[in-house]
CSV table of C-alpha atoms in Angstrom, one decimal:
chain,number,residue,atom,x,y,z
U,3,MET,CA,-25.3,63.6,52.2
U,4,PRO,CA,-27.7,64.8,49.6
U,5,ASP,CA,-30.2,62.3,48.3
U,6,TRP,CA,-28.9,62.5,44.7
U,7,LEU,CA,-25.4,61.8,45.8
U,8,PHE,CA,-26.6,58.9,47.9
U,9,VAL,CA,-28.4,57.4,44.9
U,10,LEU,CA,-25.3,58.0,42.6
U,11,VAL,CA,-22.9,56.3,45.0
U,12,ASN,CA,-25.2,53.3,45.4
U,13,MET,CA,-25.5,52.9,41.7
U,14,VAL,CA,-21.8,53.2,41.1
U,15,VAL,CA,-20.9,50.7,43.8
U,16,ALA,CA,-23.6,48.2,42.6
U,17,ALA,CA,-22.5,48.6,39.0
U,18,PHE,CA,-18.9,48.0,39.9
U,19,VAL,CA,-19.8,44.9,41.9
U,20,GLY,CA,-21.9,43.5,39.1
U,21,GLY,CA,-19.3,44.1,36.4
U,22,VAL,CA,-16.4,42.7,38.5
U,23,THR,CA,-18.6,39.7,39.4
U,24,ASN,CA,-19.4,38.8,35.8
U,25,HIS,CA,-15.8,39.4,34.6
U,26,LEU,CA,-14.5,37.1,37.4
U,27,ALA,CA,-17.1,34.5,36.5
U,28,ILE,CA,-15.9,34.5,32.9
U,29,LYS,CA,-12.2,34.4,33.9
U,30,MET,CA,-12.9,31.5,36.3
U,31,LEU,CA,-13.9,29.4,33.3
U,32,PHE,CA,-10.2,29.2,32.3
U,33,HIS,CA,-8.3,30.3,35.4
U,34,PRO,CA,-6.5,29.1,37.4
U,35,ARG,CA,-5.0,26.5,35.2
U,36,GLU,CA,-3.9,24.3,38.1
U,37,LYS,CA,-5.4,23.7,41.6
U,38,ILE,CA,-4.1,25.9,44.4
U,39,VAL,CA,-3.4,24.2,47.7
U,40,LEU,CA,-3.2,26.3,50.9
U,41,PHE,CA,-2.5,24.8,54.3
U,42,GLY,CA,-2.9,21.4,52.9
U,43,ARG,CA,-6.3,22.0,51.4
U,44,ARG,CA,-7.4,22.8,47.9
U,45,LEU,CA,-9.0,26.2,47.5
U,46,PRO,CA,-12.5,26.1,46.1
U,47,PHE,CA,-13.0,26.7,42.4
U,48,THR,CA,-9.4,25.8,41.6
U,49,PRO,CA,-8.6,24.9,38.9
U,50,GLY,CA,-11.0,26.7,36.7
U,51,LEU,CA,-14.1,25.0,35.2
U,52,ILE,CA,-12.7,24.1,31.8
U,53,PRO,CA,-9.2,22.9,33.0
U,54,LYS,CA,-10.9,20.9,35.8
U,55,ARG,CA,-13.5,19.3,33.5
U,56,LYS,CA,-11.2,19.0,30.4
U,57,GLN,CA,-11.4,15.1,30.3
U,58,GLU,CA,-15.1,15.1,30.8
U,59,ILE,CA,-15.5,17.8,28.1
U,60,ALA,CA,-13.3,15.8,25.7
U,61,VAL,CA,-15.5,12.6,26.2
U,62,SER,CA,-18.7,14.7,25.8
U,63,LEU,CA,-17.4,16.3,22.6
U,64,GLY,CA,-16.3,13.0,21.2
U,65,ASN,CA,-19.8,11.6,21.8
U,66,VAL,CA,-21.5,14.6,20.4
U,67,VAL,CA,-19.3,14.7,17.3
U,68,SER,CA,-19.7,11.0,16.5
U,69,ASP,CA,-23.4,10.9,17.4
U,70,TYR,CA,-24.7,14.1,15.9
U,71,LEU,CA,-22.1,16.0,13.9
U,72,VAL,CA,-20.0,13.6,11.9
U,73,THR,CA,-22.0,10.4,11.4
U,74,SER,CA,-21.9,7.6,8.8
U,75,GLU,CA,-25.3,8.6,7.6
U,76,GLY,CA,-24.3,12.2,7.2
U,77,ILE,CA,-21.2,11.4,5.2
U,78,GLN,CA,-23.2,8.9,3.0
U,79,GLU,CA,-25.8,11.6,2.4
U,80,LEU,CA,-23.1,14.1,1.4
U,81,ILE,CA,-21.6,11.5,-1.1
U,82,ARG,CA,-25.1,11.0,-2.6
U,83,LYS,CA,-25.7,14.7,-3.3
U,84,PRO,CA,-25.4,15.6,-7.0
U,85,ALA,CA,-23.5,18.8,-6.2
U,86,PHE,CA,-20.8,16.8,-4.4
U,87,ARG,CA,-20.6,14.3,-7.3
U,88,ASN,CA,-20.5,17.0,-9.9
U,89,LYS,CA,-17.7,18.8,-8.0
U,90,ILE,CA,-15.6,15.6,-7.8
U,91,GLU,CA,-16.1,15.0,-11.5
U,92,ASP,CA,-15.2,18.6,-12.5
U,93,THR,CA,-12.1,18.4,-10.3
U,94,ALA,CA,-11.1,15.0,-11.9
U,95,VAL,CA,-11.6,16.3,-15.4
U,96,GLN,CA,-9.6,19.5,-14.7
U,97,LYS,CA,-6.7,17.5,-13.2
U,98,LEU,CA,-6.7,15.0,-16.1
U,99,LYS,CA,-6.6,17.8,-18.7
U,100,GLU,CA,-3.8,19.5,-16.8
U,101,TRP,CA,-1.8,16.3,-16.6
U,102,SER,CA,-2.4,15.4,-20.3
U,103,GLU,CA,-0.6,18.6,-21.3
U,104,SER,CA,2.2,18.4,-18.7
U,105,GLU,CA,5.8,17.5,-19.4
U,106,GLN,CA,6.2,16.3,-15.9
U,107,THR,CA,7.3,12.7,-15.6
U,108,VAL,CA,5.5,10.1,-13.5
U,109,GLY,CA,8.5,10.0,-11.1
U,110,GLN,CA,8.4,13.7,-10.6
U,111,LEU,CA,4.7,13.7,-9.9
U,112,ALA,CA,5.2,10.8,-7.4
U,113,HIS,CA,8.0,12.8,-5.7
U,114,SER,CA,5.8,15.8,-5.4
U,115,LEU,CA,3.0,13.8,-3.9
U,116,TRP,CA,5.0,11.5,-1.5
U,117,GLY,CA,8.6,12.7,-1.4
U,118,PRO,CA,11.6,10.7,-2.7
U,119,GLU,CA,12.0,8.4,0.4
U,120,GLN,CA,8.4,7.6,0.7
U,121,TRP,CA,8.2,6.9,-3.1
U,122,ASP,CA,11.1,4.5,-2.9
U,123,ARG,CA,9.4,2.7,-0.1
U,124,LEU,CA,6.2,2.6,-2.2
U,125,LYS,CA,8.1,1.2,-5.2
U,126,GLN,CA,9.6,-1.6,-3.0
U,127,LEU,CA,6.1,-2.3,-1.6
U,128,ALA,CA,4.7,-2.4,-5.1
U,129,GLN,CA,7.4,-4.9,-6.2
U,130,GLU,CA,6.8,-7.1,-3.2
U,131,SER,CA,3.1,-6.9,-3.7
U,132,ALA,CA,3.4,-7.9,-7.3
U,133,ARG,CA,5.7,-10.9,-6.4
U,134,ARG,CA,3.2,-11.9,-3.7
U,135,LEU,CA,0.3,-11.8,-6.1
U,136,THR,CA,2.3,-13.8,-8.6
U,137,ALA,CA,3.2,-16.4,-6.0
U,138,GLY,CA,-0.4,-16.5,-4.8
U,139,GLY,CA,-1.6,-17.0,-8.4
U,140,VAL,CA,0.8,-19.8,-9.0
U,141,HIS,CA,-0.3,-21.6,-5.8
U,142,ALA,CA,-4.0,-21.0,-6.5
U,143,ILE,CA,-3.6,-22.5,-10.0
U,144,TRP,CA,-1.5,-25.3,-8.7
U,145,ARG,CA,-4.3,-26.2,-6.2
U,146,GLU,CA,-7.2,-25.5,-8.5
U,147,TYR,CA,-6.1,-27.8,-11.2
U,148,GLU,CA,-4.5,-30.4,-8.8
U,149,LEU,CA,-1.2,-30.3,-10.7
U,150,GLU,CA,0.7,-32.0,-7.9
U,151,ASN,CA,-0.9,-35.4,-8.7
U,152,LYS,CA,-1.8,-35.1,-12.4
U,153,PRO,CA,0.5,-37.0,-14.8
U,154,LEU,CA,2.4,-35.1,-17.4
U,155,LYS,CA,0.5,-36.7,-20.3
U,156,VAL,CA,-2.8,-35.2,-19.2
U,157,LEU,CA,-1.3,-31.6,-19.4
U,158,VAL,CA,0.6,-31.9,-22.7
U,159,PRO,CA,-1.7,-31.4,-25.7
U,160,GLY,CA,-1.8,-34.2,-28.1
U,161,TRP,CA,0.0,-36.8,-26.0
U,162,SER,CA,-0.4,-40.2,-27.6
U,163,GLU,CA,1.6,-43.2,-28.9
U,164,SER,CA,1.9,-41.7,-32.3
U,165,THR,CA,3.1,-38.4,-30.8
U,166,ILE,CA,5.6,-40.1,-28.6
U,167,ASP,CA,6.9,-42.0,-31.7
U,168,LYS,CA,7.2,-38.8,-33.7
U,169,TRP,CA,8.9,-36.9,-30.8
U,170,SER,CA,11.3,-39.8,-30.0
U,171,GLY,CA,12.2,-40.1,-33.7
U,172,ALA,CA,12.9,-36.3,-34.0
U,173,ALA,CA,14.9,-36.4,-30.8
U,174,ALA,CA,17.0,-39.4,-32.0
U,175,ASP,CA,17.7,-37.7,-35.3
U,176,THR,CA,18.8,-34.5,-33.5
U,177,VAL,CA,21.0,-36.3,-31.0
U,178,LEU,CA,22.7,-38.5,-33.7
U,179,LYS,CA,23.2,-35.6,-36.0
U,180,GLU,CA,24.8,-33.5,-33.2
U,181,LEU,CA,27.0,-36.5,-32.3
U,182,SER,CA,28.2,-36.9,-35.9
U,183,ASP,CA,28.9,-33.2,-36.3
U,184,THR,CA,30.8,-33.2,-33.0
U,185,LEU,CA,32.9,-36.1,-34.1
U,186,LEU,CA,33.8,-34.4,-37.4
U,187,SER,CA,34.7,-31.2,-35.7
U,188,ALA,CA,38.1,-30.3,-34.4
U,189,GLU,CA,37.0,-30.7,-30.8
U,190,GLY,CA,35.6,-34.2,-31.7
U,191,GLN,CA,38.8,-35.2,-33.3
U,192,ARG,CA,40.8,-34.0,-30.3
U,193,LEU,CA,38.5,-36.1,-28.1
U,194,LEU,CA,39.0,-39.2,-30.2
U,195,ARG,CA,42.7,-38.7,-30.2
U,196,ASN,CA,42.8,-38.4,-26.4
U,197,MET,CA,40.6,-41.6,-26.1
U,198,ALA,CA,43.1,-43.4,-28.4
U,199,VAL,CA,46.1,-42.3,-26.4
U,200,THR,CA,44.3,-43.4,-23.2
U,201,MET,CA,43.5,-46.8,-24.6
U,202,VAL,CA,47.1,-47.3,-25.7
U,203,ASP,CA,48.4,-46.2,-22.3
U,204,ARG,CA,46.1,-48.5,-20.4
U,205,ALA,CA,46.9,-51.6,-22.5
U,206,GLY,CA,49.5,-53.6,-20.5
U,207,GLY,CA,52.0,-56.3,-21.2
U,208,PHE,CA,53.4,-57.2,-24.6
U,209,LEU,CA,50.4,-56.0,-26.6
U,210,GLY,CA,50.6,-52.6,-24.8
U,211,ALA,CA,54.2,-52.3,-25.7
U,212,MET,CA,53.7,-53.2,-29.3
U,213,ALA,CA,50.8,-50.8,-29.6
U,214,ALA,CA,52.8,-48.0,-28.2
U,215,ILE,CA,55.5,-48.7,-30.8
U,216,PHE,CA,53.5,-49.3,-33.9
U,217,VAL,CA,50.1,-47.6,-33.4
U,218,ASP,CA,49.8,-44.0,-34.8
U,219,GLU,CA,47.0,-42.3,-32.9
U,220,ASP,CA,46.3,-39.8,-35.8
U,221,LYS,CA,45.9,-42.6,-38.3
U,222,LEU,CA,43.7,-44.6,-35.8
U,223,VAL,CA,41.4,-41.5,-35.4
U,224,THR,CA,41.3,-41.0,-39.1
U,225,LYS,CA,40.1,-44.6,-39.6
U,226,LEU,CA,37.7,-44.6,-36.6
U,227,THR,CA,35.9,-41.4,-37.5
U,228,PRO,CA,34.2,-42.6,-40.7
U,229,MET,CA,33.3,-45.9,-39.0
U,230,LEU,CA,31.7,-44.1,-36.0
U,231,VAL,CA,29.9,-41.6,-38.2
U,232,GLY,CA,28.6,-44.5,-40.3
U,233,GLN,CA,27.4,-46.3,-37.2
U,234,LEU,CA,25.6,-43.2,-35.9
U,235,SER,CA,23.9,-42.9,-39.3
U,236,SER,CA,22.7,-46.5,-39.3
U,237,GLU,CA,19.0,-47.3,-38.8
U,238,LYS,CA,19.8,-49.8,-36.0
U,239,VAL,CA,21.5,-47.1,-33.9
U,240,ARG,CA,18.6,-44.7,-34.7
U,241,GLU,CA,16.0,-47.2,-33.6
U,242,THR,CA,18.0,-47.9,-30.4
U,243,VAL,CA,18.2,-44.3,-29.4
U,244,LYS,CA,14.6,-43.7,-30.5
U,245,GLY,CA,13.5,-46.6,-28.3
U,246,ILE,CA,15.4,-45.2,-25.3
U,247,VAL,CA,13.9,-41.7,-25.7
U,248,ALA,CA,10.4,-43.2,-26.2
U,249,GLY,CA,10.7,-45.3,-23.1
U,250,LYS,CA,11.8,-42.2,-21.1
U,251,LEU,CA,8.9,-40.2,-22.5
U,252,GLU,CA,6.4,-42.9,-21.5
U,253,GLU,CA,8.0,-43.0,-18.1
U,254,TYR,CA,7.8,-39.3,-17.6
U,255,GLY,CA,4.3,-39.2,-19.1
U,256,GLU,CA,3.0,-41.4,-16.2
U,257,MET,CA,4.8,-39.3,-13.5
U,258,PRO,CA,2.9,-36.7,-11.6
U,259,ILE,CA,3.9,-33.1,-12.4
U,260,GLY,CA,4.9,-32.4,-8.9
U,261,SER,CA,7.2,-35.4,-8.6
U,262,LEU,CA,8.7,-34.8,-12.1
U,263,LEU,CA,9.6,-31.2,-11.4
U,264,GLU,CA,11.0,-32.0,-8.0
U,265,ALA,CA,13.1,-34.8,-9.4
U,266,MET,CA,14.4,-32.5,-12.2
U,267,SER,CA,15.1,-29.4,-10.1
U,268,GLY,CA,15.1,-30.4,-6.5
U,269,GLU,CA,12.3,-27.9,-5.8
U,270,SER,CA,8.6,-28.3,-5.5
U,271,GLY,CA,6.6,-27.4,-8.5
U,272,PRO,CA,5.2,-24.0,-7.2
U,273,GLU,CA,8.6,-22.9,-6.0
U,274,LEU,CA,10.2,-23.7,-9.3
U,275,LEU,CA,7.5,-21.8,-11.3
U,276,ILE,CA,7.6,-18.8,-8.9
U,277,GLY,CA,11.4,-18.6,-9.2
U,278,LYS,CA,11.2,-18.8,-13.0
U,279,LEU,CA,8.5,-16.1,-13.1
U,280,GLU,CA,10.6,-13.8,-10.8
U,281,GLU,CA,13.6,-14.2,-13.2
U,282,ALA,CA,11.4,-13.5,-16.2
U,283,ILE,CA,9.4,-10.6,-14.9
U,284,PRO,CA,11.6,-7.5,-14.0
U,285,TRP,CA,9.1,-5.7,-11.9
U,286,MET,CA,11.5,-2.9,-10.8
U,287,ASP,CA,12.7,-2.3,-14.3
U,288,TRP,CA,9.1,-1.8,-15.4
U,289,ILE,CA,8.4,0.6,-12.6
U,290,GLU,CA,11.5,2.6,-13.4
U,291,ARG,CA,10.5,2.8,-17.1
U,292,LEU,CA,7.1,4.0,-16.0
U,293,GLU,CA,8.8,6.7,-13.9
U,294,ALA,CA,10.6,8.1,-16.9
U,295,LEU,CA,7.5,8.5,-19.0
U,296,GLN,CA,5.9,12.0,-19.2
U,297,LEU,CA,2.3,12.4,-18.2
U,298,LYS,CA,1.3,13.7,-21.5
U,299,GLU,CA,2.8,10.6,-23.2
U,300,ILE,CA,0.6,8.4,-21.1
U,301,LEU,CA,-2.6,10.5,-20.9
U,302,GLY,CA,-2.6,12.6,-24.0
U,303,PRO,CA,-3.4,9.8,-26.6
U,304,ARG,CA,-5.9,8.3,-24.2
U,305,MET,CA,-7.9,11.4,-23.2
U,306,PRO,CA,-11.0,10.6,-25.3
U,307,TRP,CA,-11.2,7.2,-23.8
U,308,LEU,CA,-10.5,8.5,-20.3
U,309,MET,CA,-13.3,11.1,-20.7
U,310,SER,CA,-15.7,8.5,-21.8
U,311,VAL,CA,-15.0,6.1,-18.9
U,312,LEU,CA,-14.5,8.7,-16.2
U,313,PRO,CA,-18.2,9.1,-15.2
U,314,GLY,CA,-18.7,5.4,-14.8
U,315,PHE,CA,-15.4,5.0,-12.9
U,316,LEU,CA,-16.3,7.8,-10.5
U,317,GLU,CA,-19.8,6.4,-10.0
U,318,LYS,CA,-18.4,3.1,-9.0
U,319,GLY,CA,-15.7,4.7,-6.9
U,320,LEU,CA,-18.1,6.8,-5.0
U,321,ALA,CA,-20.5,3.9,-4.5
U,322,MET,CA,-17.6,1.9,-3.0
U,323,LEU,CA,-16.7,4.9,-0.9
U,324,GLU,CA,-20.3,5.2,0.3
U,325,ARG,CA,-20.4,1.5,1.3
U,326,GLY,CA,-17.1,1.7,3.0
U,327,VAL,CA,-18.0,4.7,5.2
U,328,PRO,CA,-19.5,2.8,8.1
U,329,VAL,CA,-16.5,0.4,8.3
U,330,ALA,CA,-14.1,3.4,8.0
U,331,MET,CA,-15.9,5.3,10.8
U,332,LYS,CA,-15.8,2.2,13.0
U,333,ALA,CA,-12.1,1.8,12.3
U,334,VAL,CA,-11.3,5.4,13.0
U,335,ASN,CA,-13.1,5.3,16.3
U,336,LEU,CA,-14.1,9.0,16.1
U,337,PRO,CA,-15.1,9.5,19.8
U,338,GLN,CA,-11.7,8.2,20.9
U,339,LEU,CA,-10.0,10.4,18.3
U,340,VAL,CA,-11.8,13.5,19.3
U,341,ARG,CA,-11.2,12.9,22.9
U,342,GLU,CA,-7.5,12.4,22.4
U,343,GLN,CA,-7.2,15.6,20.3
U,344,VAL,CA,-9.2,17.7,22.9
U,345,GLU,CA,-7.1,16.4,25.7
U,346,LYS,CA,-3.9,17.4,23.8
U,347,PHE,CA,-5.3,20.8,23.0
U,348,PRO,CA,-3.7,23.4,25.3
U,349,VAL,CA,-6.2,25.3,27.6
U,350,GLU,CA,-4.4,28.6,26.7
U,351,ARG,CA,-5.0,28.0,23.0
U,352,LEU,CA,-8.6,27.0,23.7
U,353,GLU,CA,-9.1,30.3,25.7
U,354,GLU,CA,-7.7,32.3,22.8
U,355,VAL,CA,-10.0,30.5,20.3
U,356,ILE,CA,-13.2,31.0,22.5
U,357,LEU,CA,-12.3,34.7,23.2
U,358,SER,CA,-11.6,35.4,19.6
U,359,VAL,CA,-15.0,34.0,18.7
U,360,SER,CA,-17.1,35.1,21.7
U,361,GLY,CA,-15.0,38.1,23.1
U,362,ARG,CA,-17.7,40.6,22.1
U,363,GLU,CA,-20.4,38.5,23.9
U,364,PHE,CA,-18.3,38.1,27.0
U,365,ARG,CA,-17.7,41.9,27.1
U,366,ALA,CA,-21.5,42.4,26.7
U,367,ILE,CA,-22.0,40.0,29.7
U,368,THR,CA,-19.6,42.1,31.7
U,369,TRP,CA,-21.4,45.4,30.8
U,370,LEU,CA,-24.7,43.7,31.4
U,371,GLY,CA,-23.5,43.0,35.0
U,372,VAL,CA,-22.6,46.7,35.2
U,373,GLY,CA,-26.1,47.7,34.0
U,374,LEU,CA,-27.9,45.3,36.2
U,375,GLY,CA,-25.8,46.4,39.2
U,376,ALA,CA,-26.6,50.0,38.5
U,377,VAL,CA,-30.4,49.2,38.3
U,378,ILE,CA,-30.2,47.3,41.5
U,379,GLY,CA,-28.3,50.1,43.2
U,380,LEU,CA,-30.9,52.6,42.0
U,381,PHE,CA,-33.8,50.4,43.2
U,382,GLN,CA,-32.0,49.9,46.6
U,383,SER,CA,-31.5,53.6,47.0
U,384,PHE,CA,-35.2,54.4,46.3
U,385,MET,CA,-36.2,51.7,48.8
U,386,THR,CA,-33.9,53.2,51.4
U,387,LEU,CA,-35.1,56.7,50.9
U,388,MET,CA,-38.7,55.6,51.0
U,389,TRP,CA,-38.0,53.7,54.3
U,390,ARG,CA,-36.7,56.9,55.8
């Protein structure tokens, strides 16, 4: 064999071996995907390096990401950068201007952000939260001011003997006037007539029989009405009713608020107040009215004020965000999150990603093996020829 052919053959063979070796080494990073068992024993280098070490790689990546790449200090530093803050402010201003000219309603915006079902759940959650806050406020005020054991007279402004006298007099006048008007009305006349008939029917014996024959209920009612109205207008009856009302007011004034409300309604004070507030405040109606408003109706007239307070609001919001980053990072548990995501990531997809990024370098490594093999073959050929 001529020397030049001997050298060429050696170079080709060595180059082929070097290229195939490097190519196989790269492939063995990802292949085979699963271990291969032959005659009850696992073949060496199966599965490939990355499939075999996938969990360890996931743990390492999680630690690297949390310790060096995505850290609380890094995110806080990003939030503190003026460029980041300016971008946030510019985005907020642009969005406010867009909304201030939009005919879109609040409900339509909410549906586009969360979807109808999620928005309905958020409305229910908002209503429940408002009710809980109201109930919590009532309980807090009830405990703060010790309303359970405070007498009524302490809480009513201007409570005194003269005030009780004035209130009881007004109440007596109102009650007696209502009674007089009722007696003079058709309903009152009917009531008196029924009372007269009942009295006659209940009278027994001779007197009852005589009354049934000679007594005219209409005439009796006609005579009784002026007499009863006159009695109701008398000062003696007024003072009697006034005294009864004043006595009740004094009794109620000494009673604790909690006991008084429970005696009147059968419920504890806080429960009664919470129930009344829930009846008086239609939270869902308010939310639905807000839904029907257009964004420009809400934001348009308030744009100058919004623009003036926006920088301060964003500054406080970013400061709160910066302070909350460590807590959020701890709650997210970034190493665990990265590890779970890497474990879920298919090896086939990982291979595609790495080859798409580093395919040129891998091909260069393969051709480097070819070149090195050729050089080694050339050197080996020279050594062999010299040995001859």
